[in-house]
Short mmCIF file of C-alpha atoms and ligand atoms in Angstrom, two decimals:
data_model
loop_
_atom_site.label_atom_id
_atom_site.label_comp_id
_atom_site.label_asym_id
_atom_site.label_seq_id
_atom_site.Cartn_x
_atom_site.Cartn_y
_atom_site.Cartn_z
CA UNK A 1 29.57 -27.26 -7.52
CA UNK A 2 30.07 -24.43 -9.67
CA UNK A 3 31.40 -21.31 -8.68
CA UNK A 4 28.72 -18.70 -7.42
CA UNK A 5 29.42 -15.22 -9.63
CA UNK A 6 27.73 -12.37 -8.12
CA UNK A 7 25.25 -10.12 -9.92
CA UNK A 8 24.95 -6.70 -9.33
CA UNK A 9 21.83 -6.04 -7.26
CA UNK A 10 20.11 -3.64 -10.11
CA UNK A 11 20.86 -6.42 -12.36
CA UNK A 12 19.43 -9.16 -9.57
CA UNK A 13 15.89 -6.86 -9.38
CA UNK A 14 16.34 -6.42 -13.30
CA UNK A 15 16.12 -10.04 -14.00
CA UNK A 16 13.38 -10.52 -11.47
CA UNK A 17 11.57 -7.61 -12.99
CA UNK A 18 11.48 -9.75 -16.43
CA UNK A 19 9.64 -12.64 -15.02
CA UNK A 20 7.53 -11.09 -12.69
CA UNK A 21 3.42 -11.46 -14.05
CA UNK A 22 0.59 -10.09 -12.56
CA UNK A 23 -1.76 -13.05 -10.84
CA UNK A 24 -5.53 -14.14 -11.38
CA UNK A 25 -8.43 -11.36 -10.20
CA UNK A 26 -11.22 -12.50 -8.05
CA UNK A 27 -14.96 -11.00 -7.08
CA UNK A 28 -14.72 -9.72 -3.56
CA UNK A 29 -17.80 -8.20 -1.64
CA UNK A 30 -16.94 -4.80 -0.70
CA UNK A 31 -16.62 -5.23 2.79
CA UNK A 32 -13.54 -7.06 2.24
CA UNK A 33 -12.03 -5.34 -0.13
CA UNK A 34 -9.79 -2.77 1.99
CA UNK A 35 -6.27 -2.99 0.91
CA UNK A 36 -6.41 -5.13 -2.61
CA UNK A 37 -5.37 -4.22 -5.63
CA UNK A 38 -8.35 -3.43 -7.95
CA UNK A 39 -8.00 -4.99 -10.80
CA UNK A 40 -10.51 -3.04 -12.57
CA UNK A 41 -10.66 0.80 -13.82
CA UNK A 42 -13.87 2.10 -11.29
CA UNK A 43 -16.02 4.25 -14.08
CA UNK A 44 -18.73 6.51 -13.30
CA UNK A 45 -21.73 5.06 -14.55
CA UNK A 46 -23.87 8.34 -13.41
CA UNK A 47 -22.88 11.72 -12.77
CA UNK A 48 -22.49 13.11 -9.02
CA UNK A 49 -23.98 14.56 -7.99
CA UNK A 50 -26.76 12.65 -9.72
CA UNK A 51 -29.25 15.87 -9.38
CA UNK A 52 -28.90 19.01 -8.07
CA UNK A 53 -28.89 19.31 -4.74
CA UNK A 54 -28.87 21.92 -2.06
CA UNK A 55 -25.54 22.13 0.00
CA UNK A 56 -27.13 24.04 2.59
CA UNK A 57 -29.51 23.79 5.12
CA UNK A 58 -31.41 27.14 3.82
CA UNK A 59 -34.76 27.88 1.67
CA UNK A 60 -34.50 27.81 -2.83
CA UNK A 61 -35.13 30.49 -3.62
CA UNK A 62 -34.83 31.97 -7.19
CA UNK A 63 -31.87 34.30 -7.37
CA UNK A 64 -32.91 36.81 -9.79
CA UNK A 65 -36.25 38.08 -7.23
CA UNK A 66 -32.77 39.30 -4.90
CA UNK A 67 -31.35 41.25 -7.35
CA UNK A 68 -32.01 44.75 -5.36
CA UNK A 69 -32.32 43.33 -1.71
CA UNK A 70 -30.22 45.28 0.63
CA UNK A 71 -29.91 46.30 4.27
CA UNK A 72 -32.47 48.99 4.18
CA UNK A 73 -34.86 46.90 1.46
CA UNK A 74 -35.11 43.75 2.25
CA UNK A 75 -36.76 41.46 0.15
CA UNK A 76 -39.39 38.88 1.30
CA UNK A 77 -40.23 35.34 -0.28
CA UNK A 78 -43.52 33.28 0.68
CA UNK A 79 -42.41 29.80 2.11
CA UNK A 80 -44.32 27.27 0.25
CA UNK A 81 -42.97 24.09 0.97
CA UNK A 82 -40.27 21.83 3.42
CA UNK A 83 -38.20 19.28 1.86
CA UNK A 84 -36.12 17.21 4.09
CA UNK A 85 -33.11 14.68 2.57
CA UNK A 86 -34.10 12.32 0.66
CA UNK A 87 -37.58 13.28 -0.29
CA UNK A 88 -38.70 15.62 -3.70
CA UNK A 89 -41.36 17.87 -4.05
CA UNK A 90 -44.00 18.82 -7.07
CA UNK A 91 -43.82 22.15 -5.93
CA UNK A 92 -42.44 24.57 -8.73
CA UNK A 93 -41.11 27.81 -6.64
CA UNK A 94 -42.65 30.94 -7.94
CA UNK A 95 -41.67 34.18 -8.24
CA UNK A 96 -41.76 36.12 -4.81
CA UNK A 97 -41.82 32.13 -3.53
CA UNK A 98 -39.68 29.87 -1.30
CA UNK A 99 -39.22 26.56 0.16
CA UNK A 100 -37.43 25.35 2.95
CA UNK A 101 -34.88 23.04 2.25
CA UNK A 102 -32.00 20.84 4.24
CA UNK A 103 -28.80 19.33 2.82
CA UNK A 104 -28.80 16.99 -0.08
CA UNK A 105 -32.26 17.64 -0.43
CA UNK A 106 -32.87 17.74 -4.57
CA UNK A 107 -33.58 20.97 -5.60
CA UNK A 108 -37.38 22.09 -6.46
CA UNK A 109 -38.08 23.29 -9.98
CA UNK A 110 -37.99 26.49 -10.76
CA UNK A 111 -35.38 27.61 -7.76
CA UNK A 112 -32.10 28.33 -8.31
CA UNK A 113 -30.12 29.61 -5.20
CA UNK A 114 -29.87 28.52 -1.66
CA UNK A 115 -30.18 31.47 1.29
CA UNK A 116 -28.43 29.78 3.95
CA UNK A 117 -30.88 29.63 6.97
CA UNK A 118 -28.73 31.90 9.22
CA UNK A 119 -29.03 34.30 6.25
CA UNK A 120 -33.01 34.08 5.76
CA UNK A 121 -35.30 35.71 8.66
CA UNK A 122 -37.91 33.51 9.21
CA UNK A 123 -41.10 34.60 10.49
CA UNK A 124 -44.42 33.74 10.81
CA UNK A 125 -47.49 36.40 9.72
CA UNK A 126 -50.73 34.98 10.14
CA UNK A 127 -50.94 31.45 9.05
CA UNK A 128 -48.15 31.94 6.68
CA UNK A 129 -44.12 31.53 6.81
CA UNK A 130 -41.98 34.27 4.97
CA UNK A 131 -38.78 35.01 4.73
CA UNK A 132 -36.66 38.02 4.63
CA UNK A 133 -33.26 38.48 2.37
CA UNK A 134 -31.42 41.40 3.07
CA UNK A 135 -28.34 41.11 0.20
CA UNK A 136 -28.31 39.58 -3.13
CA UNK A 137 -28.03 35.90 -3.57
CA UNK A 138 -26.22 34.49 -6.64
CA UNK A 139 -27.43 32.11 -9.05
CA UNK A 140 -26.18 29.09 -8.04
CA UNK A 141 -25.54 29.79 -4.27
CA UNK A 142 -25.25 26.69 -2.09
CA UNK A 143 -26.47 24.30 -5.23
CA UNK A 144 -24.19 21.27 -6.30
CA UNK A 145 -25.12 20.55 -9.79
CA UNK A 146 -25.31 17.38 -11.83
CA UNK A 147 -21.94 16.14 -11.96
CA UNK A 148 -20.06 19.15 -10.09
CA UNK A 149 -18.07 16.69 -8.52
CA UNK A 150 -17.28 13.66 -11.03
CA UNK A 151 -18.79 13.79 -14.21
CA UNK A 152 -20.70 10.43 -16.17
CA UNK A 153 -18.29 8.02 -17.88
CA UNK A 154 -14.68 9.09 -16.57
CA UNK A 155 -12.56 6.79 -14.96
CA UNK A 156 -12.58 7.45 -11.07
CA UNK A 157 -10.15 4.99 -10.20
CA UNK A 158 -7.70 3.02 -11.94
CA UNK A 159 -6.86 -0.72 -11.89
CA UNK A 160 -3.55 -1.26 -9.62
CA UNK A 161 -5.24 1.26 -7.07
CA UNK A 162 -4.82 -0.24 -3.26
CA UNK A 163 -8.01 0.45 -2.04
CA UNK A 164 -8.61 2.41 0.90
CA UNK A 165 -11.19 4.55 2.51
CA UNK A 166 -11.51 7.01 -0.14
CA UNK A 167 -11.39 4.35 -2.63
CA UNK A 168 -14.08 2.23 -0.70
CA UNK A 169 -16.44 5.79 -0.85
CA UNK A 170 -16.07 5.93 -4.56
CA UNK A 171 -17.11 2.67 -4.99
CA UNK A 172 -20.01 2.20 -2.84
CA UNK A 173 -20.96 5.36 -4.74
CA UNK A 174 -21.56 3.55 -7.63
CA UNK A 175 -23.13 0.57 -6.37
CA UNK A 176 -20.12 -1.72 -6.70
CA UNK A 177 -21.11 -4.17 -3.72
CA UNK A 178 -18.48 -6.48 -5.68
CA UNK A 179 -15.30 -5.60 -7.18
CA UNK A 180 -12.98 -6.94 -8.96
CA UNK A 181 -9.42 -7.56 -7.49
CA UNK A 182 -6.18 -9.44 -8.01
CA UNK A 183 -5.72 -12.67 -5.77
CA UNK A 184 -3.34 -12.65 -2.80
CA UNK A 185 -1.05 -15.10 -3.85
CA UNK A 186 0.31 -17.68 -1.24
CA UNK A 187 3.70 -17.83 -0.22
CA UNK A 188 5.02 -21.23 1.29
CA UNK A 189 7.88 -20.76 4.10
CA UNK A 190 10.69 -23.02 5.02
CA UNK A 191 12.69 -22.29 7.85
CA UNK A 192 15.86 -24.67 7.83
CA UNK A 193 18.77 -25.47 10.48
CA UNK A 194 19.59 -28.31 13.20
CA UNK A 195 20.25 -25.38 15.68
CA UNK A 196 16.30 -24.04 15.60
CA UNK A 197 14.06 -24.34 18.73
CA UNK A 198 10.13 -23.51 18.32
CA UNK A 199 9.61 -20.41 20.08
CA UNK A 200 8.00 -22.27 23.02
CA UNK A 201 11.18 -24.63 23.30
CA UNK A 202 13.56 -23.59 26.21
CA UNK A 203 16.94 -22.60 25.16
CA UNK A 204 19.86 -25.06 25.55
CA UNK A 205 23.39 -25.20 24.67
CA UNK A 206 24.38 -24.47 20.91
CA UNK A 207 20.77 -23.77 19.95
CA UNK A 208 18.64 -20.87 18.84
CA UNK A 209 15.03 -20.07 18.36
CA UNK A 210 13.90 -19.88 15.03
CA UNK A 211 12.94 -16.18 14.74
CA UNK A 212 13.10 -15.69 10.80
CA UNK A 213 9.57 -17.33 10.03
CA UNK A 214 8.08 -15.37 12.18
CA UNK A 215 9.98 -12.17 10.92
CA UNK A 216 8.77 -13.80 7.38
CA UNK A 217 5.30 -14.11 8.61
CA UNK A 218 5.13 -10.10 8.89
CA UNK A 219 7.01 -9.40 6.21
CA UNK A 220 4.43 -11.50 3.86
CA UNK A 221 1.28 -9.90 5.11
CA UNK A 222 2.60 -6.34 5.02
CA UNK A 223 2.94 -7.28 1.66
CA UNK A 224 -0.52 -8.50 1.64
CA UNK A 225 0.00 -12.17 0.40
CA UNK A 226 -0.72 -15.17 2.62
CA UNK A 227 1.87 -16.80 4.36
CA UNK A 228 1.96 -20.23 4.49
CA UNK A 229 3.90 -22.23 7.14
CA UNK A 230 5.77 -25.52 6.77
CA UNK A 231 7.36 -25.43 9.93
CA UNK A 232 11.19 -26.10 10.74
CA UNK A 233 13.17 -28.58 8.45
CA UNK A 234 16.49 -29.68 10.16
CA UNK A 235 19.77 -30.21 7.84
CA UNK A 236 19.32 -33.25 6.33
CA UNK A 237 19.35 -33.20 2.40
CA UNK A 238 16.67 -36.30 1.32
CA UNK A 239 14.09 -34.46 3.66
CA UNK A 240 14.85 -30.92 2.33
CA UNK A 241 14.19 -31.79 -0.88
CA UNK A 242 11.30 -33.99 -0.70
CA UNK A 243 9.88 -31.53 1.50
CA UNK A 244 10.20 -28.52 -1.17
CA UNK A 245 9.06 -31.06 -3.94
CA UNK A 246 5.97 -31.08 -1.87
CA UNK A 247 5.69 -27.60 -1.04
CA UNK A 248 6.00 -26.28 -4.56
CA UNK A 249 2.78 -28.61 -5.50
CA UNK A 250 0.65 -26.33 -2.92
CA UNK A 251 1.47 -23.11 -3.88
CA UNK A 252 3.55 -20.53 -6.39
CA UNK A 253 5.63 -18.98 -4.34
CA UNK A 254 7.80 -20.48 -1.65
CA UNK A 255 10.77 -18.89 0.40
CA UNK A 256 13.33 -21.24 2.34
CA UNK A 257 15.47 -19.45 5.20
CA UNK A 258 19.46 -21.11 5.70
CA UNK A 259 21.24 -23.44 3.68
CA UNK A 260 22.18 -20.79 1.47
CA UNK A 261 26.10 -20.96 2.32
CA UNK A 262 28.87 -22.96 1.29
CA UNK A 263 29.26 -24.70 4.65
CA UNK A 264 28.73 -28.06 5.00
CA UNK A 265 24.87 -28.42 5.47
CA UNK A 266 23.92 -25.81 3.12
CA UNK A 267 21.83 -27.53 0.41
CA UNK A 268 19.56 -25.15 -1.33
CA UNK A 269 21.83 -25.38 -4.40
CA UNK A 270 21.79 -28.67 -4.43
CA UNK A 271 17.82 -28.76 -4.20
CA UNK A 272 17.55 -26.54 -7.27
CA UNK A 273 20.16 -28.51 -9.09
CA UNK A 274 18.26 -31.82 -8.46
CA UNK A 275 15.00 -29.91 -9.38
CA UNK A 276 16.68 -28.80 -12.62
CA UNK A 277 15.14 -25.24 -11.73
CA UNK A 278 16.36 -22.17 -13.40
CA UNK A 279 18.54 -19.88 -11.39
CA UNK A 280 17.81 -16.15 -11.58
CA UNK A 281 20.61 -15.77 -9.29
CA UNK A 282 22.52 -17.50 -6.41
CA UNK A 283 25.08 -14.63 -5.27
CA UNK A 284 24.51 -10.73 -4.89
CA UNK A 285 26.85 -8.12 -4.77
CA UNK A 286 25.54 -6.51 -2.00
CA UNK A 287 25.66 -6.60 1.82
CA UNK A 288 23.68 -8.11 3.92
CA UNK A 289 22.56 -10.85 1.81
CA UNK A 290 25.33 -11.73 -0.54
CA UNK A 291 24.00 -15.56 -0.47
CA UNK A 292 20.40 -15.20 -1.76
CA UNK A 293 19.12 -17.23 -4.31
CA UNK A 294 16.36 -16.89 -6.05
CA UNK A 295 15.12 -19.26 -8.80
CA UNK A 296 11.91 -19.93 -10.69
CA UNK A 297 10.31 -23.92 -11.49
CA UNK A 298 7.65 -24.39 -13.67
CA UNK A 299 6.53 -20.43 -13.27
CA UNK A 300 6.98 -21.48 -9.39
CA UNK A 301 9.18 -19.14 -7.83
CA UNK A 302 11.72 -20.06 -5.32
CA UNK A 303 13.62 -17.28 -2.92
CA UNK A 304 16.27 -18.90 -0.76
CA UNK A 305 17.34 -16.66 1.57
CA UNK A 306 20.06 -16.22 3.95
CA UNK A 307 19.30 -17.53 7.18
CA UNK A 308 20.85 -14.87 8.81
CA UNK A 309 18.23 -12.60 10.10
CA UNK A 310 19.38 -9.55 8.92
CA UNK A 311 20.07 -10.95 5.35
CA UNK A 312 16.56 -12.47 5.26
CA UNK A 313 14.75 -9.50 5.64
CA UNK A 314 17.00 -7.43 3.19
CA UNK A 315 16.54 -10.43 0.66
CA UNK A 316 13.09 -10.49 1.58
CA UNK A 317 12.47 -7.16 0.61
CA UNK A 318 14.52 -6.58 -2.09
CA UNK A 319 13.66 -9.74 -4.05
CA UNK A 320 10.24 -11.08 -2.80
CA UNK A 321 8.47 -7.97 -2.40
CA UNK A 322 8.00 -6.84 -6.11
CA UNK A 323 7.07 -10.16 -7.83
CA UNK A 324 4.92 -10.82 -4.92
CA UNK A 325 3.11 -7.19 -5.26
CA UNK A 326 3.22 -7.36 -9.05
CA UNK A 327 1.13 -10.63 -8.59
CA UNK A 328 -1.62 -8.29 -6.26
CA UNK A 329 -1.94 -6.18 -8.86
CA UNK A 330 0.07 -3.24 -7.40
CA UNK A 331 1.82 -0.16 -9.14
CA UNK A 332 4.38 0.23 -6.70
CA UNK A 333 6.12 -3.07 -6.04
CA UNK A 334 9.08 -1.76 -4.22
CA UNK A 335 10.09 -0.23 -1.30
CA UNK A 336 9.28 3.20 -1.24
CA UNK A 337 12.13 5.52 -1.53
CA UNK A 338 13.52 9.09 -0.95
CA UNK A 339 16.36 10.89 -0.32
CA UNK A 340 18.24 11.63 2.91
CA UNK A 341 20.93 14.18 4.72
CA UNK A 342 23.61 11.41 5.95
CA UNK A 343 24.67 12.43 9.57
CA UNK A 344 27.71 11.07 9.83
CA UNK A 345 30.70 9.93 7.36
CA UNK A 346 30.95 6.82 6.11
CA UNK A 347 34.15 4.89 4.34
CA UNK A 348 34.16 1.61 2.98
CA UNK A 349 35.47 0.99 -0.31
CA UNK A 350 33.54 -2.19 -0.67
CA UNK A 351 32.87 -3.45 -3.72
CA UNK A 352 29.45 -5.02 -2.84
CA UNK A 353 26.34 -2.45 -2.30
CA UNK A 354 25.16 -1.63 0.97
CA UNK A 355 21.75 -1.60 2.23
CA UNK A 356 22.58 -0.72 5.77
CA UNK A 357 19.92 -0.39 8.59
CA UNK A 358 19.04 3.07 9.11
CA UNK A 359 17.00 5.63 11.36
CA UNK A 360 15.50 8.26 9.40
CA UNK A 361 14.06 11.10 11.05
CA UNK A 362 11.89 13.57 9.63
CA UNK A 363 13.03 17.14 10.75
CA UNK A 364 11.04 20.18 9.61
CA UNK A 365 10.92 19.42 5.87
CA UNK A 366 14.05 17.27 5.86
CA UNK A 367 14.65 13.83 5.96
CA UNK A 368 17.90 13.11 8.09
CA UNK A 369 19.60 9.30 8.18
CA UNK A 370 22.35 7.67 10.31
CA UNK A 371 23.17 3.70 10.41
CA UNK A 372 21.95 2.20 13.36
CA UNK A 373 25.34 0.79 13.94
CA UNK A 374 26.22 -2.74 14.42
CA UNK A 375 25.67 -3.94 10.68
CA UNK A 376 27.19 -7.40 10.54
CA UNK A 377 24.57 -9.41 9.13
CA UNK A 378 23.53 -11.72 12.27
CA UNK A 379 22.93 -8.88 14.58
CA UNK A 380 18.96 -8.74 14.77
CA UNK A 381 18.74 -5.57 17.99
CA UNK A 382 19.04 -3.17 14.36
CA UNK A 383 16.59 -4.83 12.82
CA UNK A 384 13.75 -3.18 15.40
CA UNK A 385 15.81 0.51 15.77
CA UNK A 386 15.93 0.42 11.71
CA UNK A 387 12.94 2.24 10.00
CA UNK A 388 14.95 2.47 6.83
CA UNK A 389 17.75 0.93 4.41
CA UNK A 390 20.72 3.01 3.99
CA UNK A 391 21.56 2.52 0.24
CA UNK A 392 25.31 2.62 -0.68
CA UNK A 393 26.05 1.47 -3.93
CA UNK A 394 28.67 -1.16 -4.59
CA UNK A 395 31.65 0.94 -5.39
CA UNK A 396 31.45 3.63 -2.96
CA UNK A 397 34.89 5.01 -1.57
CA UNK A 398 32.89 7.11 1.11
CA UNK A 399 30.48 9.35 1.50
CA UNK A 400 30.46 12.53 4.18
CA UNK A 401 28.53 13.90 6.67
CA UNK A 402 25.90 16.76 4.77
CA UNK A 403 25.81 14.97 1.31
CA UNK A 404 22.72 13.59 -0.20
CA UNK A 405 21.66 9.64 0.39
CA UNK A 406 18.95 7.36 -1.22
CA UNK A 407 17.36 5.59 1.49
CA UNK A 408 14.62 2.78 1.40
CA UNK A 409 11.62 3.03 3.75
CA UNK A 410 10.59 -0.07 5.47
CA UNK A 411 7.22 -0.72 7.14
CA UNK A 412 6.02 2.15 9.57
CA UNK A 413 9.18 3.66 8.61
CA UNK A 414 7.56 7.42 8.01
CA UNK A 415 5.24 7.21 11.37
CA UNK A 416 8.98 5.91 13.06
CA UNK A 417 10.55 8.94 11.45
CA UNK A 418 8.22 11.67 13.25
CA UNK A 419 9.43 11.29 16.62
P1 AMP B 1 22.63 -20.46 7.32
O1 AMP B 1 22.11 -19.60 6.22
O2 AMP B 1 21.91 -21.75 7.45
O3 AMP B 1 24.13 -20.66 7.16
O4 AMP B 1 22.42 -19.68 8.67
C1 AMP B 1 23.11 -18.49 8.94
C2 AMP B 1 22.88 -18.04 10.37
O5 AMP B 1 21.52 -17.73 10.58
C3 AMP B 1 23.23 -19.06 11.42
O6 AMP B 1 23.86 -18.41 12.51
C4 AMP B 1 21.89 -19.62 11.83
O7 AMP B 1 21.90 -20.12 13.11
C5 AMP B 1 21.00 -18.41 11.70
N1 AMP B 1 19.63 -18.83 11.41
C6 AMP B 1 19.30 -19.73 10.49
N2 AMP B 1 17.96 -19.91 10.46
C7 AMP B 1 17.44 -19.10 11.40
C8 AMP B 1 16.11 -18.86 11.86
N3 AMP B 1 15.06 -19.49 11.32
N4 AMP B 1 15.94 -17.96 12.85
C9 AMP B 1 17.01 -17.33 13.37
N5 AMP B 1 18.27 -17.51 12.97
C10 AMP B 1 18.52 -18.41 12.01
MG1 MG B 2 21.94 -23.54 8.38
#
C-alpha cells in the first residue's frame, strides 16, 4: 500500500471544486417546489402591476378639481360609481365626479388620484352620494401604476435561486404553475464496522450502535439531496466491495462511513484500488478527519469518510456538501461563514488545520466563539453543543483571547447563536 501524503484542506476543496458539475433540471409543479434550486432565470413576462390600480380603499377622483380645497373651502365631487376588486367599470370620471373604489380595484378612466376614505366625507343629499375634500390631493395619490413594482422583461429571479416564500410569490405571479429546477441527486450510504448494532439492537459487550448513518441521513437532506440507505456492512473485504460495485450502479453519489484507517480491517483503499477509481484524495491535513477519502468512478463520486463520528460530519461537510449542492443547482455550496471574537486562547502548533466544534453566540452586533471542549475526534456529546466550526489553519502557533476567528456555521447554527 502506498504511503497516504496529506493535502492541504484548501487544496482537498480545490480539487473537488474542479470536478464538481451541476446535475440534470426537472419540471416541478409549484407546490413542490419550496427549497430547489431554480434552474431557470424567472422573467417578467408582464409588467406589475399589470394596470393601474388603486392602493387605497378611497374614491378616484381627478386631482387637478382639488387644487384649491382647503379647511374653510372644501371641495365636493358627485359619486358616480362603486368598483369593488376585481371588477372594471365603463364609467369615465368627470370633472366635479367621483367613484368609489376599494384596493386593487383598476382604476376608472379619466381619474387620477385616490382620497383615502377616512379623508373623503361621504354623505348622502337626496338620492345622490357626494363627497367632500378638504386639502389638495396629488396626482397620483394612492395609485400603483403599470409596472411600479417590476417592470416587463427584467429578470426577477435568477437561476441558482433556492426558492422560498418570496420566490414562490414571484412566480405564481407570473403564472409559472411549473418551474424548472435542478434534480436532487441521490446519495447512497454505507455504514461499515463488525462493532455496529441497529439502533433497536440492545447493547452488549465491545459493541456500539451505529449512529453515523443516521447523523448522515440529516446531514444529506439539509443539504437537500436524497439519502439512500444500504444498511450496515460488517468488515469483511469480498462483501465490501461487491456491495459498493452494486451501489455505485444505483446512484452517483455514494458515501461509506469506517474503514478509512490503516488498521487491520480498514479496506476502503483497497476497494478503490480494485475499482481502479481515481483518488482526489485519501489523507487531509486537517483535524478531525485526517483519513477521508474521497474519489470519483466513472463521474461517480465516492466520499469515504472516517467512521469516527466527529470526523464524519466534518468530512461530510467539508467535502460532500459543495459537489452535492453544485449538483442542485445552488450558488452557495459551502458552509456559510463569518467571522468571530475567540473567547479564550488557544495554542497548538499543529501542523494540520483545525475545524474545531464551536458555540457561537450572537451578542449585540457581535459574533463571539469558544470550542466546546473535548475535541478528540470520537467524542460525539460536542457534536449537539456545536453550532459552528472553529477554523484554525494548519500552521497556527496560537491564537489569543480578543483576536479575530473565521468560523463555519453549521445547520441552525444562527437560531443556536441567539440565545
Ligand atoms: P473506523 O473508521 O472504522 O476505524 O472507525 C473509527 C471509529 O468510529 C471506531 O471507534 C468505530 O467504532 C466508530 N464508528 C465506526 N462506524 C460507526 C458508526 N456507523 N456509528 C458510530 N460509530 C462508528
Ligand atoms: Mg471500522
Amino acid at each position: 500500500m502506498e504511503e497516504r501524503k496529506p493535502i492541504d484542506v484548501e487544496q482537498a476543496i480545490h480539487k473537488i471544486m474542479e470536478r464538481t458539475k451541476q446535475g440534470e433540471t426537472e419540471m416541478v409543479s409549484i407546490d413542490e417546489a419550496m427549497g430547489r434550486y431554480l434552474a431557470e432565470d424567472v422573467v417578467a413576462d408582464h409588467p406589475v402591476p399589470s394596470f393601474d390600480r388603486s392602493s387605497f380603499d378611497g374614491f378616484a377622483i381627478i386631482a387637478e378639481d382639488t387644487t384649491n380645497a382647503s379647511f374653510q373651502e372644501p371641495v365636493t365631487c358627485k359619486v358616480v360609481g362603486r368598483i369593488g376588486a376585481g371588477d372594471v367599470t365603463d364609467t369615465i370620471v368627470q370633472k366635479g365626479e367621483a367613484i368609489r373604489i376599494m384596493t386593487g380595484a383598476q382604476m376608472p378612466k379619466g381619474a387620477n388620484a385616490i382620497v383615502a376614505l377616512e379623508i373623503a366625507k361621504e354623505e348622502q343629499i337626496n338620492d345622490e352620494t357626494w363627497i367632500t375634500v378638504n386639502r389638495p390631493i396629488e396626482k397620483g395619490t394612492n395609485v400603483a401604476f403599470i409596472g411600479e413594482d417590476i417592470q416587463k422583461d427584467v429578470v426577477i429571479v435568477h437561476k441558482g435561486r433556492q426558492i422560498a416564500a418570496g420566490e414562490l410569490s414571484i412566480l405564481a405571479t407570473f403564472g409559472y404553475a411549473k418551474v424548472k429546477v435542478y434534480k436532487r441527486p441521490i446519495i447512497g450510504v454505507f455504514v461499515t464496522g463488525t462493532e455496529l448494532l441497529s439502533v433497536d439492537e440492545p447493547l452488549v459487550p465491545g459493541k456500539i450502535r451505529n449512529s453515523n448513518s443516521y447523523m448522515l441521513l440529516g446531514q444529506i437532506a439539509s443539504v437537500g439531496a436524497i439519502p439512500k440507505y444500504y444498511g450496515i456492512l460488517p468488515d469483511d473485504y469480498e462483501l465490501c466491495y461487491t456491495s459498493v460495485v452494486q451501489a455505485l450502479e444505483e446512484v452517483d453519489y455514494l458515501v461509506t462511513t469506517g474503514g478509512a484507517s490503516v488498521g487491520d480491517f480498514d479496506f476502503v483503499q483497497d476497494i478503490l484500488h480494485e475499482l481502479q477509481a481515481t483518488v482526489l484524495f485519501n489523507k487531509v491535513a486537517m483535524r478531525p478527519g485526517s483519513v477521508t477519502t474521497v474519489a470519483t468512478w466513472k463521474e461517480k463520486w465516492i466520499f469515504g469518510l472516517s467512521g469516527n463520528p466527529a470526523a464524519c460530519y466534518v468530512g461530510f461537510e467539508l467535502f460532500a456538501r459543495p459537489v452535492l449542492k453544485t449538483a442542485l443547482g445552488a450558488e452557495m455550496v459551502h458552509l456559510p461563514r463569518s467571522k468571530a471574537i475567540l473567547e479564550h486562547d488557544i495554542t497548538m502548533g499543529n501542523p494540520f488545520a483545525r475545524f474545531t466544534r464551536a458555540k457561537a453566540e450572537i451578542r449585540g452586533s457581535d459574533i463571539f466563539v469558544s470550542s466546546v471542549g473535548r475535541d478528540k475526534s470520537d467524542i460525539i456529546s460536542a457534536l449537539v453543543e456545536a453550532n459552528a466550526f472553529l477554523f484554525i489553519p494548519a500552521r497556527t502557533k496560537s491564537i489569543s483571547k480578543g483576536e479575530e476567528v473565521t468560523i463555519l456555521w453549521l445547520d441552525q447554527g444562527v437560531e443556536r447563536a441567539i440565545e
